[in-house]
Amino acid sequence: MRAATLHQLGRRLSGLAGDLTHADAEKGTTPGELAILDDLLLNGRSAVREITQRTGFAQSHVSSTLAKLTERGAIKWEKNPKDARSRWADLAPRERARLEQAAATRVEDALAEQLGPKEAEKLVKLLARAAKILDVKKPSAPRR
């Protein structure tokens, strides 16, 4: 397999996951916003610096995106008791519940619509094996 094919596969799988987990997301939600929401879903409350490190986005982008998401009610802020100069961003409870429900969506049905049930089942088994080999972690409870 060529590296370019791997990139295309990654984009296709990422797009499918995004379609499934963010189907009911607010219209106009950008991929960057979705990435930051996903990061907070997986990691829990975090400083801007931590989100920047995990996502690879510029700090200014993370900060401005969090400000927009805060205005929409998707993000809440807490003071960092260890450092009075920083705050932690976290998902608002309603947003966390919505994203957790969406993240639990099974991909088999969506793939079956595109590929047919037998091919979807084969692909899901291959993806599960790849996830195990690549040590992809299941989302766990975020740290509090």
PDB file of C-alpha atoms in Angstrom:
ATOM      1  CA  MET A   1       0.000   0.000   0.000  1.00  0.00           C
ATOM      2  CA  ARG A   2       1.264   3.441  -0.853  1.00  0.00           C
ATOM      3  CA  ALA A   3       1.432   6.166   1.785  1.00  0.00           C
ATOM      4  CA  ALA A   4      -0.997   8.268  -0.266  1.00  0.00           C
ATOM      5  CA  THR A   5      -3.539   5.446  -0.145  1.00  0.00           C
ATOM      6  CA  LEU A   6      -3.131   5.225   3.626  1.00  0.00           C
ATOM      7  CA  HIS A   7      -3.798   8.966   3.887  1.00  0.00           C
ATOM      8  CA  GLN A   8      -6.934   8.612   1.757  1.00  0.00           C
ATOM      9  CA  LEU A   9      -8.101   5.695   3.890  1.00  0.00           C
ATOM     10  CA  GLY A  10      -7.518   7.711   7.055  1.00  0.00           C
ATOM     11  CA  ARG A  11      -9.493  10.656   5.692  1.00  0.00           C
ATOM     12  CA  ARG A  12     -12.341   8.378   4.586  1.00  0.00           C
ATOM     13  CA  LEU A  13     -12.533   6.655   7.977  1.00  0.00           C
ATOM     14  CA  SER A  14     -12.261   9.965   9.813  1.00  0.00           C
ATOM     15  CA  GLY A  15     -15.046  11.391   7.662  1.00  0.00           C
ATOM     16  CA  LEU A  16     -17.260   8.391   8.373  1.00  0.00           C
ATOM     17  CA  ALA A  17     -16.622   8.668  12.116  1.00  0.00           C
ATOM     18  CA  GLY A  18     -17.355  12.382  11.992  1.00  0.00           C
ATOM     19  CA  ASP A  19     -20.579  11.830  10.085  1.00  0.00           C
ATOM     20  CA  LEU A  20     -21.724   9.284  12.667  1.00  0.00           C
ATOM     21  CA  THR A  21     -20.670  11.046  15.837  1.00  0.00           C
ATOM     22  CA  HIS A  22     -21.528  14.586  14.816  1.00  0.00           C
ATOM     23  CA  ALA A  23     -24.634  14.055  12.712  1.00  0.00           C
ATOM     24  CA  ASP A  24     -26.670  16.245  15.028  1.00  0.00           C
ATOM     25  CA  ALA A  25     -23.935  18.833  15.579  1.00  0.00           C
ATOM     26  CA  GLU A  26     -24.868  22.442  15.122  1.00  0.00           C
ATOM     27  CA  LYS A  27     -24.800  23.453  11.458  1.00  0.00           C
ATOM     28  CA  GLY A  28     -21.616  25.267  10.602  1.00  0.00           C
ATOM     29  CA  THR A  29     -19.528  23.471  13.225  1.00  0.00           C
ATOM     30  CA  THR A  30     -16.019  23.370  11.796  1.00  0.00           C
ATOM     31  CA  PRO A  31     -13.733  20.329  11.707  1.00  0.00           C
ATOM     32  CA  GLY A  32     -11.433  22.169  14.146  1.00  0.00           C
ATOM     33  CA  GLU A  33     -14.304  22.650  16.585  1.00  0.00           C
ATOM     34  CA  LEU A  34     -15.239  18.992  16.277  1.00  0.00           C
ATOM     35  CA  ALA A  35     -11.623  17.963  16.925  1.00  0.00           C
ATOM     36  CA  ILE A  36     -11.478  20.061  20.096  1.00  0.00           C
ATOM     37  CA  LEU A  37     -14.839  18.722  21.291  1.00  0.00           C
ATOM     38  CA  ASP A  38     -13.602  15.172  20.658  1.00  0.00           C
ATOM     39  CA  ASP A  39     -10.369  15.908  22.506  1.00  0.00           C
ATOM     40  CA  LEU A  40     -12.268  17.100  25.578  1.00  0.00           C
ATOM     41  CA  LEU A  41     -14.602  14.115  25.378  1.00  0.00           C
ATOM     42  CA  LEU A  42     -11.627  11.740  25.497  1.00  0.00           C
ATOM     43  CA  ASN A  43      -9.433  13.647  27.941  1.00  0.00           C
ATOM     44  CA  GLY A  44     -11.765  15.600  30.188  1.00  0.00           C
ATOM     45  CA  ARG A  45     -11.046  19.033  31.583  1.00  0.00           C
ATOM     46  CA  SER A  46      -7.844  20.441  30.201  1.00  0.00           C
ATOM     47  CA  ALA A  47      -5.762  23.572  29.984  1.00  0.00           C
ATOM     48  CA  VAL A  48      -5.509  25.247  26.589  1.00  0.00           C
ATOM     49  CA  ARG A  49      -1.850  24.234  26.481  1.00  0.00           C
ATOM     50  CA  GLU A  50      -2.777  20.549  26.848  1.00  0.00           C
ATOM     51  CA  ILE A  51      -5.410  20.725  24.109  1.00  0.00           C
ATOM     52  CA  THR A  52      -2.866  22.460  21.878  1.00  0.00           C
ATOM     53  CA  GLN A  53      -0.330  19.696  22.459  1.00  0.00           C
ATOM     54  CA  ARG A  54      -2.799  16.888  21.799  1.00  0.00           C
ATOM     55  CA  THR A  55      -4.488  18.358  18.725  1.00  0.00           C
ATOM     56  CA  GLY A  56      -1.459  19.969  17.126  1.00  0.00           C
ATOM     57  CA  PHE A  57      -3.423  23.198  16.601  1.00  0.00           C
ATOM     58  CA  ALA A  58      -1.888  26.589  17.271  1.00  0.00           C
ATOM     59  CA  GLN A  59      -2.666  27.955  20.729  1.00  0.00           C
ATOM     60  CA  SER A  60      -4.418  30.962  19.201  1.00  0.00           C
ATOM     61  CA  HIS A  61      -6.704  28.636  17.214  1.00  0.00           C
ATOM     62  CA  VAL A  62      -7.536  26.541  20.287  1.00  0.00           C
ATOM     63  CA  SER A  63      -8.240  29.655  22.370  1.00  0.00           C
ATOM     64  CA  SER A  64     -10.481  31.279  19.765  1.00  0.00           C
ATOM     65  CA  THR A  65     -12.321  28.019  19.094  1.00  0.00           C
ATOM     66  CA  LEU A  66     -12.941  27.476  22.804  1.00  0.00           C
ATOM     67  CA  ALA A  67     -14.289  31.031  23.040  1.00  0.00           C
ATOM     68  CA  LYS A  68     -16.782  30.334  20.232  1.00  0.00           C
ATOM     69  CA  LEU A  69     -17.813  27.024  21.794  1.00  0.00           C
ATOM     70  CA  THR A  70     -18.228  28.752  25.168  1.00  0.00           C
ATOM     71  CA  GLU A  71     -20.599  31.286  23.595  1.00  0.00           C
ATOM     72  CA  ARG A  72     -22.661  28.384  22.239  1.00  0.00           C
ATOM     73  CA  GLY A  73     -22.842  26.771  25.680  1.00  0.00           C
ATOM     74  CA  ALA A  74     -20.761  23.720  24.744  1.00  0.00           C
ATOM     75  CA  ILE A  75     -17.805  24.549  27.021  1.00  0.00           C
ATOM     76  CA  LYS A  76     -17.570  25.424  30.700  1.00  0.00           C
ATOM     77  CA  TRP A  77     -14.508  26.756  32.504  1.00  0.00           C
ATOM     78  CA  GLU A  78     -13.007  25.966  35.904  1.00  0.00           C
ATOM     79  CA  LYS A  79     -10.185  27.633  37.772  1.00  0.00           C
ATOM     80  CA  ASN A  80      -7.048  25.553  38.022  1.00  0.00           C
ATOM     81  CA  PRO A  81      -6.443  25.237  41.779  1.00  0.00           C
ATOM     82  CA  LYS A  82      -2.748  24.545  41.154  1.00  0.00           C
ATOM     83  CA  ASP A  83      -2.147  27.617  38.992  1.00  0.00           C
ATOM     84  CA  ALA A  84      -4.225  30.763  39.458  1.00  0.00           C
ATOM     85  CA  ARG A  85      -3.116  32.017  36.027  1.00  0.00           C
ATOM     86  CA  SER A  86      -4.754  29.173  34.128  1.00  0.00           C
ATOM     87  CA  ARG A  87      -8.200  27.684  33.707  1.00  0.00           C
ATOM     88  CA  TRP A  88      -9.460  24.326  32.572  1.00  0.00           C
ATOM     89  CA  ALA A  89     -11.908  23.937  29.728  1.00  0.00           C
ATOM     90  CA  ASP A  90     -14.390  21.083  29.834  1.00  0.00           C
ATOM     91  CA  LEU A  91     -17.528  20.036  28.047  1.00  0.00           C
ATOM     92  CA  ALA A  92     -20.742  21.388  29.468  1.00  0.00           C
ATOM     93  CA  PRO A  93     -22.826  18.508  30.882  1.00  0.00           C
ATOM     94  CA  ARG A  94     -25.418  18.596  28.083  1.00  0.00           C
ATOM     95  CA  GLU A  95     -22.688  18.625  25.417  1.00  0.00           C
ATOM     96  CA  ARG A  96     -20.833  15.752  27.086  1.00  0.00           C
ATOM     97  CA  ALA A  97     -24.024  13.664  27.214  1.00  0.00           C
ATOM     98  CA  ARG A  98     -24.746  14.380  23.543  1.00  0.00           C
ATOM     99  CA  LEU A  99     -21.212  13.476  22.456  1.00  0.00           C
ATOM    100  CA  GLU A 100     -21.062  10.335  24.606  1.00  0.00           C
ATOM    101  CA  GLN A 101     -24.302   9.112  23.077  1.00  0.00           C
ATOM    102  CA  ALA A 102     -23.058   9.860  19.568  1.00  0.00           C
ATOM    103  CA  ALA A 103     -19.659   8.225  20.221  1.00  0.00           C
ATOM    104  CA  ALA A 104     -21.417   4.980  21.158  1.00  0.00           C
ATOM    105  CA  THR A 105     -22.971   4.754  17.680  1.00  0.00           C
ATOM    106  CA  ARG A 106     -22.215   1.442  16.006  1.00  0.00           C
ATOM    107  CA  VAL A 107     -20.686   1.781  12.569  1.00  0.00           C
ATOM    108  CA  GLU A 108     -22.033  -1.490  11.193  1.00  0.00           C
ATOM    109  CA  ASP A 109     -25.376  -0.039  10.113  1.00  0.00           C
ATOM    110  CA  ALA A 110     -23.837   2.956   8.377  1.00  0.00           C
ATOM    111  CA  LEU A 111     -21.319   0.759   6.571  1.00  0.00           C
ATOM    112  CA  ALA A 112     -24.027  -1.735   5.633  1.00  0.00           C
ATOM    113  CA  GLU A 113     -25.944   1.039   3.889  1.00  0.00           C
ATOM    114  CA  GLN A 114     -22.880   1.808   1.768  1.00  0.00           C
ATOM    115  CA  LEU A 115     -21.359  -1.647   1.317  1.00  0.00           C
ATOM    116  CA  GLY A 116     -24.041  -4.198   2.110  1.00  0.00           C
ATOM    117  CA  PRO A 117     -24.231  -6.221   5.320  1.00  0.00           C
ATOM    118  CA  LYS A 118     -21.633  -8.905   4.498  1.00  0.00           C
ATOM    119  CA  GLU A 119     -18.942  -6.474   3.348  1.00  0.00           C
ATOM    120  CA  ALA A 120     -19.683  -4.190   6.312  1.00  0.00           C
ATOM    121  CA  GLU A 121     -19.211  -7.092   8.727  1.00  0.00           C
ATOM    122  CA  LYS A 122     -15.875  -8.007   7.099  1.00  0.00           C
ATOM    123  CA  LEU A 123     -14.653  -4.427   7.209  1.00  0.00           C
ATOM    124  CA  VAL A 124     -15.638  -3.957  10.863  1.00  0.00           C
ATOM    125  CA  LYS A 125     -13.688  -7.098  11.798  1.00  0.00           C
ATOM    126  CA  LEU A 126     -10.633  -5.823   9.897  1.00  0.00           C
ATOM    127  CA  LEU A 127     -10.910  -2.394  11.527  1.00  0.00           C
ATOM    128  CA  ALA A 128     -11.252  -3.969  14.984  1.00  0.00           C
ATOM    129  CA  ARG A 129      -8.112  -6.029  14.315  1.00  0.00           C
ATOM    130  CA  ALA A 130      -6.249  -2.933  13.090  1.00  0.00           C
ATOM    131  CA  ALA A 131      -7.338  -1.016  16.204  1.00  0.00           C
ATOM    132  CA  LYS A 132      -5.969  -3.806  18.389  1.00  0.00           C
ATOM    133  CA  ILE A 133      -2.670  -4.027  16.505  1.00  0.00           C
ATOM    134  CA  LEU A 134      -2.232  -0.248  16.569  1.00  0.00           C
ATOM    135  CA  ASP A 135      -3.193  -0.138  20.268  1.00  0.00           C
ATOM    136  CA  VAL A 136      -6.072   2.274  19.698  1.00  0.00           C
ATOM    137  CA  LYS A 137      -7.637   2.881  23.071  1.00  0.00           C
ATOM    138  CA  LYS A 138     -11.340   2.805  23.664  1.00  0.00           C
ATOM    139  CA  PRO A 139     -12.587   6.098  25.049  1.00  0.00           C
ATOM    140  CA  SER A 140     -12.520   5.821  28.797  1.00  0.00           C
ATOM    141  CA  ALA A 141     -13.892   7.994  31.515  1.00  0.00           C
ATOM    142  CA  PRO A 142     -12.096  11.327  31.371  1.00  0.00           C
ATOM    143  CA  ARG A 143      -9.997  12.454  34.277  1.00  0.00           C
ATOM    144  CA  ARG A 144     -11.681  14.877  36.645  1.00  0.00           C
TER     145      ARG A 144
END
